[in-house]
mmCIF file with all atom_site columns, C-alpha atoms in Angstrom:
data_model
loop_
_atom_site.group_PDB
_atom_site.id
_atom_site.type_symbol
_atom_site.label_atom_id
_atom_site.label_alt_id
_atom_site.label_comp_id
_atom_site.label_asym_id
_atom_site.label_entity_id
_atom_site.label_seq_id
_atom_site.pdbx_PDB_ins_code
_atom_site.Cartn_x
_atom_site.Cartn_y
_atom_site.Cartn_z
_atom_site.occupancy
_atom_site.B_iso_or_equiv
_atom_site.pdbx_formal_charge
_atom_site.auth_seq_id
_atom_site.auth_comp_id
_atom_site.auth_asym_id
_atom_site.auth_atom_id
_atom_site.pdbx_PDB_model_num
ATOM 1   C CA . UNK A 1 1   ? 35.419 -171.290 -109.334 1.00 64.00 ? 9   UNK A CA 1
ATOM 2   C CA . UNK A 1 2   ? 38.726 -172.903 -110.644 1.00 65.00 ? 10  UNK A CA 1
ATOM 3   C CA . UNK A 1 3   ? 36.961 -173.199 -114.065 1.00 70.00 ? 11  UNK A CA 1
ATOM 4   C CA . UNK A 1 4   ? 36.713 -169.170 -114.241 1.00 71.00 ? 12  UNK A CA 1
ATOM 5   C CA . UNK A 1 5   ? 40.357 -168.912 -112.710 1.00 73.00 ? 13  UNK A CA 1
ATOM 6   C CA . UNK A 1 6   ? 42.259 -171.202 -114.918 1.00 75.00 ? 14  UNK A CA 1
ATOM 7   C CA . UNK A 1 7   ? 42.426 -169.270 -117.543 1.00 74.00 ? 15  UNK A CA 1
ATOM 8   C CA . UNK A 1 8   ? 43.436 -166.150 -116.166 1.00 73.00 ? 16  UNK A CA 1
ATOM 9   C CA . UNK A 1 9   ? 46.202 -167.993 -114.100 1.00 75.00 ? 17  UNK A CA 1
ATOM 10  C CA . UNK A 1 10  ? 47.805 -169.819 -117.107 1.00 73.00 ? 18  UNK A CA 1
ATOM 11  C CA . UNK A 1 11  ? 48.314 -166.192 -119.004 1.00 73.00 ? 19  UNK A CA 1
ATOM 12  C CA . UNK A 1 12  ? 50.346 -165.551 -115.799 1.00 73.00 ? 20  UNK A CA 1
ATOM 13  C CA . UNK A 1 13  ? 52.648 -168.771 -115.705 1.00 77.00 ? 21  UNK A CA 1
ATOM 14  C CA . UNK A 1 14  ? 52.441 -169.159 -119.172 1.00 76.00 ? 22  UNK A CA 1
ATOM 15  C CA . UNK A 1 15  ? 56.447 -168.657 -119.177 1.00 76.00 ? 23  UNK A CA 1
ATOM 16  C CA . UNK A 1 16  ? 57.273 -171.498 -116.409 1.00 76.00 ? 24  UNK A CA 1
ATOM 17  C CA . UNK A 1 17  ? 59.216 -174.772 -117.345 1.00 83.00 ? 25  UNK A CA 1
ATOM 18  C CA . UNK A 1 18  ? 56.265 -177.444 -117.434 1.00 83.00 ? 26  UNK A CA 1
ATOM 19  C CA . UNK A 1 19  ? 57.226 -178.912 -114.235 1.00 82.00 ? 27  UNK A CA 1
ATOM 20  C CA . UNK A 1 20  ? 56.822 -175.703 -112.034 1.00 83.00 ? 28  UNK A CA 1
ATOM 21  C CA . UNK A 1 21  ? 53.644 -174.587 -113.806 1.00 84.00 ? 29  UNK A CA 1
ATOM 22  C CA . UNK A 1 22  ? 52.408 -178.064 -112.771 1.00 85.00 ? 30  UNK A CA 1
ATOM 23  C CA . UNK A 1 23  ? 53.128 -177.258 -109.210 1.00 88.00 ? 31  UNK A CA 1
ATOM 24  C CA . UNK A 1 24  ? 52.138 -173.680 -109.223 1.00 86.00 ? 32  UNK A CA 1
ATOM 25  C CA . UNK A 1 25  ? 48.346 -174.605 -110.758 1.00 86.00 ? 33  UNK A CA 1
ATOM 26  C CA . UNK A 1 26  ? 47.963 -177.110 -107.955 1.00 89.00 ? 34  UNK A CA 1
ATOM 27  C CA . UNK A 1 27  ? 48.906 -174.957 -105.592 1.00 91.00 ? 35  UNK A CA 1
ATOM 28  C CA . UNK A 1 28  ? 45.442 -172.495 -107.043 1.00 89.00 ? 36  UNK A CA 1
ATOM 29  C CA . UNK A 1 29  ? 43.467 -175.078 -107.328 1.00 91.00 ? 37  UNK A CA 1
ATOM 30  C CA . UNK A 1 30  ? 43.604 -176.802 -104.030 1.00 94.00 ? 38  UNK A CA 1
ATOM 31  C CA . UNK A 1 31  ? 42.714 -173.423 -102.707 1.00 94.00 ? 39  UNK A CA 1
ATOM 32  C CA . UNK A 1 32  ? 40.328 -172.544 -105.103 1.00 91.00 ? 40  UNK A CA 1
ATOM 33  C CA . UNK A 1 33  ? 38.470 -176.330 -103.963 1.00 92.00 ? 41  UNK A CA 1
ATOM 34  C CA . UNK A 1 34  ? 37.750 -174.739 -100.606 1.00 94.00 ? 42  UNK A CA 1
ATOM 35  C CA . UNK A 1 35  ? 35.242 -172.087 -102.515 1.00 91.00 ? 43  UNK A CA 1
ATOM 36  C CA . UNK A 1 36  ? 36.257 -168.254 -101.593 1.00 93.00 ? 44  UNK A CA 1
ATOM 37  C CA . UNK A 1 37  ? 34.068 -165.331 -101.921 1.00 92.00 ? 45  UNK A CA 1
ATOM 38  C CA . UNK A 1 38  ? 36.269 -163.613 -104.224 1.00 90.00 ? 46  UNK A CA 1
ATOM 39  C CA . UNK A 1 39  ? 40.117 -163.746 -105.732 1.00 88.00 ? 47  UNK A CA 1
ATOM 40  C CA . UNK A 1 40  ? 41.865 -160.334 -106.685 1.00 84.00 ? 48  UNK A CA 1
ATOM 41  C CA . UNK A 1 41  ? 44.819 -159.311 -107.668 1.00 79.00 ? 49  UNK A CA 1
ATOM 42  C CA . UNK A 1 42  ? 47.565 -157.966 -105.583 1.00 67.00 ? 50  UNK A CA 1
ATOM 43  C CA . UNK A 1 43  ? 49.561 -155.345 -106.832 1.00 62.00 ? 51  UNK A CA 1
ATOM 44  C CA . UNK A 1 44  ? 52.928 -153.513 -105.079 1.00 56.00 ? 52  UNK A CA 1
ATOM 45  C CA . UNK A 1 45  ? 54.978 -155.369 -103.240 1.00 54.00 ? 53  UNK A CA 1
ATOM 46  C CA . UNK A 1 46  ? 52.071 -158.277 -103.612 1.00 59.00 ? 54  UNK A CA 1
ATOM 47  C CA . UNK A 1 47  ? 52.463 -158.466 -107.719 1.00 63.00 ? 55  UNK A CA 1
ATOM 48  C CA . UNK A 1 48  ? 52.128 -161.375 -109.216 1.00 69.00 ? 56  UNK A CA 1
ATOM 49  C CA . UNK A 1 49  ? 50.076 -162.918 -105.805 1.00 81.00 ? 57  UNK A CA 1
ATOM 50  C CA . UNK A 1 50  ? 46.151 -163.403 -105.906 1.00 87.00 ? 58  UNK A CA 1
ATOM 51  C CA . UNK A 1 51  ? 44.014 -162.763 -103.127 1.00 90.00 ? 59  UNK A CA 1
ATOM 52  C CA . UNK A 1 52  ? 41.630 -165.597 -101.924 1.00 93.00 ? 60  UNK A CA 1
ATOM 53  C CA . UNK A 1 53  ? 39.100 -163.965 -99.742  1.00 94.00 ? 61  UNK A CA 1
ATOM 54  C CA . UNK A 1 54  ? 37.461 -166.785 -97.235  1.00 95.00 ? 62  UNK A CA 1
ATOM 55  C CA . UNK A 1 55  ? 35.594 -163.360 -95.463  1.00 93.00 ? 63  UNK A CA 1
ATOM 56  C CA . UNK A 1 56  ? 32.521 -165.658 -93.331  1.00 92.00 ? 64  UNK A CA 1
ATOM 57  C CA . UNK A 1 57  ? 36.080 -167.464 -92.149  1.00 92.00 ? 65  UNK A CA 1
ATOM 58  C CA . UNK A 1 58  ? 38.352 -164.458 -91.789  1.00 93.00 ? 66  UNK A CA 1
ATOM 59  C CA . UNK A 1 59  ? 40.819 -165.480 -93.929  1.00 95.00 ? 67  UNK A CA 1
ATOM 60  C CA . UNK A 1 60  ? 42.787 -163.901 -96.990  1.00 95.00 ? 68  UNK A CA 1
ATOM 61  C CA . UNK A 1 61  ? 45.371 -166.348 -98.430  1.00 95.00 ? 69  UNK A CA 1
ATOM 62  C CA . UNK A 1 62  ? 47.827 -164.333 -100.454 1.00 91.00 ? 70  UNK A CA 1
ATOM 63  C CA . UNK A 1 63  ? 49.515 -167.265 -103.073 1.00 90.00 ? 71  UNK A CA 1
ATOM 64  C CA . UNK A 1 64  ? 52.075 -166.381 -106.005 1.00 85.00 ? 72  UNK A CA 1
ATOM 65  C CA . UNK A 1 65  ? 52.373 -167.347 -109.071 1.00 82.00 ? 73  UNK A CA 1
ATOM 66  C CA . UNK A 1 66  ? 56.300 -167.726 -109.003 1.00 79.00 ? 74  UNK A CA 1
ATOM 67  C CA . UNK A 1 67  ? 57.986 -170.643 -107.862 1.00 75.00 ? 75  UNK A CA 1
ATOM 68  C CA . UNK A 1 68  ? 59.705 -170.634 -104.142 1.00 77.00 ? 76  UNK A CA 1
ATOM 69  C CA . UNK A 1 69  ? 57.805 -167.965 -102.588 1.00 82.00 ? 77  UNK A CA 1
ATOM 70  C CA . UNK A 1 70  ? 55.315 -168.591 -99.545  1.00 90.00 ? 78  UNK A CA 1
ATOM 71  C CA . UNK A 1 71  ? 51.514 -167.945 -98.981  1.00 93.00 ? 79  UNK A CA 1
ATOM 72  C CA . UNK A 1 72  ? 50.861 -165.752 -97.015  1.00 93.00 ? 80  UNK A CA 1
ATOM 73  C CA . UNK A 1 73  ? 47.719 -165.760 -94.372  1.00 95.00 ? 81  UNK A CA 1
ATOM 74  C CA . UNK A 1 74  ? 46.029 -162.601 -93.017  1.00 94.00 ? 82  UNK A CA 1
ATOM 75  C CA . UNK A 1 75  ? 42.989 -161.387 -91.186  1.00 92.00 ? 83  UNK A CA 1
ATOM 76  C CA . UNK A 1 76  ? 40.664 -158.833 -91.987  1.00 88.00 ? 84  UNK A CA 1
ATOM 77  C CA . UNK A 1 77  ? 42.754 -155.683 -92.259  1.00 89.00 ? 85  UNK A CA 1
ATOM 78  C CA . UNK A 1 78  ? 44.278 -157.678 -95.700  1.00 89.00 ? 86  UNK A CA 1
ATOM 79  C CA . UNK A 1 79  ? 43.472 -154.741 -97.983  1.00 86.00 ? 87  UNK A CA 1
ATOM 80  C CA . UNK A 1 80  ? 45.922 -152.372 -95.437  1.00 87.00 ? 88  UNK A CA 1
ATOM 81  C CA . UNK A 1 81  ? 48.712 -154.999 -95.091  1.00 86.00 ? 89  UNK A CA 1
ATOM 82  C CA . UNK A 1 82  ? 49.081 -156.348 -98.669  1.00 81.00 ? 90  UNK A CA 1
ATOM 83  C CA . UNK A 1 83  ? 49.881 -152.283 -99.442  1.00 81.00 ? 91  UNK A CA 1
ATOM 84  C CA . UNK A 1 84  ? 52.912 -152.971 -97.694  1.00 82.00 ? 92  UNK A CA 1
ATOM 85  C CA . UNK A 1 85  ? 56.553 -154.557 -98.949  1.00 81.00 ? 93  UNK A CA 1
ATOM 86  C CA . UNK A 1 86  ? 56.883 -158.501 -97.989  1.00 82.00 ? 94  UNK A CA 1
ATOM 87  C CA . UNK A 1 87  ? 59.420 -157.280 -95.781  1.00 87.00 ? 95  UNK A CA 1
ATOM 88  C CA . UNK A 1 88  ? 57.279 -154.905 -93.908  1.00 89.00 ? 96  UNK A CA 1
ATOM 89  C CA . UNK A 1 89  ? 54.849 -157.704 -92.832  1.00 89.00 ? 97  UNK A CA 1
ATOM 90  C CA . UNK A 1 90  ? 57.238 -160.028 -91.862  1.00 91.00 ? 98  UNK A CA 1
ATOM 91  C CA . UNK A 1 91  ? 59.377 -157.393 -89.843  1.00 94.00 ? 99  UNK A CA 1
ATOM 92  C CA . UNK A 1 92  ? 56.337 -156.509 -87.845  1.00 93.00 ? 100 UNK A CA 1
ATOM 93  C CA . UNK A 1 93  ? 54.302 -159.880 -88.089  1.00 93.00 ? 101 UNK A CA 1
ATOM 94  C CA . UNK A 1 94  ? 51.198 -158.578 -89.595  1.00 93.00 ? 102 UNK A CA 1
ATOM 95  C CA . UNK A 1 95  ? 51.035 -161.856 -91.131  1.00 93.00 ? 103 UNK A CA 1
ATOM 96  C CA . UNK A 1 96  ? 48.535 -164.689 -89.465  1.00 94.00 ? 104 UNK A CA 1
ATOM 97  C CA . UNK A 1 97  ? 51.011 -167.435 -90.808  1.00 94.00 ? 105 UNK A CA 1
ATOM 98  C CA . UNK A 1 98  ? 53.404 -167.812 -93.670  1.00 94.00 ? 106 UNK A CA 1
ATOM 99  C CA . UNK A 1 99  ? 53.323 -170.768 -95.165  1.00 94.00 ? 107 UNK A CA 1
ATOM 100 C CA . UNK A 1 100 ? 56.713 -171.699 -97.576  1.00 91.00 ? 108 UNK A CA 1
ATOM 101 C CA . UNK A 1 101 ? 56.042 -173.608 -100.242 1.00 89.00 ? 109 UNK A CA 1
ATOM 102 C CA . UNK A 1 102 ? 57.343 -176.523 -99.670  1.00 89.00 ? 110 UNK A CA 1
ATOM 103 C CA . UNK A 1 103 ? 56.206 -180.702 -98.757  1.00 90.00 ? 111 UNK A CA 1
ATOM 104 C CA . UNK A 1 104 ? 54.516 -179.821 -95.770  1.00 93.00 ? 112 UNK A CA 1
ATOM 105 C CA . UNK A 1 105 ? 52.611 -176.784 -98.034  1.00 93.00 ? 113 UNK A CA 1
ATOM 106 C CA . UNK A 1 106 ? 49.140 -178.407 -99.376  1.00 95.00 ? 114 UNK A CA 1
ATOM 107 C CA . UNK A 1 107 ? 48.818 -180.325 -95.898  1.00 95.00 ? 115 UNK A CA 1
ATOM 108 C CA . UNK A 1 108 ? 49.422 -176.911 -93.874  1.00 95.00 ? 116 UNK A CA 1
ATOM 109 C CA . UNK A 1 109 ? 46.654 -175.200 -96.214  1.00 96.00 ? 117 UNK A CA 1
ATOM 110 C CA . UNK A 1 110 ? 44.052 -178.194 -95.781  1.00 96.00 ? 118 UNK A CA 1
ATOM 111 C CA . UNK A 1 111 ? 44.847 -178.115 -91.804  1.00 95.00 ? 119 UNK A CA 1
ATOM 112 C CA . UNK A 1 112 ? 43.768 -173.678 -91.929  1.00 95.00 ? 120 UNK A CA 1
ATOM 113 C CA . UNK A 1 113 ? 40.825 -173.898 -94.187  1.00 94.00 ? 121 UNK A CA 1
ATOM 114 C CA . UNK A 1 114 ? 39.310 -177.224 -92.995  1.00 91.00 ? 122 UNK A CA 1
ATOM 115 C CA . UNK A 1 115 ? 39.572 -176.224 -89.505  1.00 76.00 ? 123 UNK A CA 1
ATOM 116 C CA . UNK A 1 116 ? 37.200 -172.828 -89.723  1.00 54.00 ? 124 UNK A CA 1
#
């Protein structure tokens, strides 16, 4: 739950300007509303991302907690493809969907999880 998140996540973005750590929260917790089975870490190329895990829907939402990046979506081989660079999964489109953040962001991530 957001509740047991929030804490961890502010450590991370601690060092933001107000304004972007506004926008980077929301950006947890509208995923965190839709309930996933588990959030991890990522590490490598996937530092300073979390790992939503929606596994009965088959979705792994990779979100960062810097500002200007993009979520990434992926299926069930996550745990292989989030060893790999950014630029390895968008060269060979291991990716489900990439979603920049941007207006168009929170509406794109309702549209994916609602729909399952």
């Amino acid at each position: 739950p957001w509740s047991a998140l929030e804490q961890y996540i502010q450590g991370k973005i601690n060092s933001l300007s107000e304004g972007v750590k506004h926008v980077v929260e929301n950006r947890f917790k509208l995923i965190s509303s839709f309930t996933p089975e588990f959030v991890a870490q990522g590490r490598a190329g996937f530092y300073g991302y979390f790992i939503f895990g929606f596994q009965t829907k088959g979705i792994y939402i990779l979100e960062s907690t810097f500002h200007g990046n993009a979520t990434y979506i992926l299926g069930s081989d996550w745990e292989d493809i989030a060893r790999l660079t950014k630029k390895e999964i968008l060269d060979d489109s291991l990716h489900q969907a990439r979603f920049v953040h941007g207006k168009n962001w929170a509406r794109d991530i309702k549209k994916l999880l609602m729909s399952e």
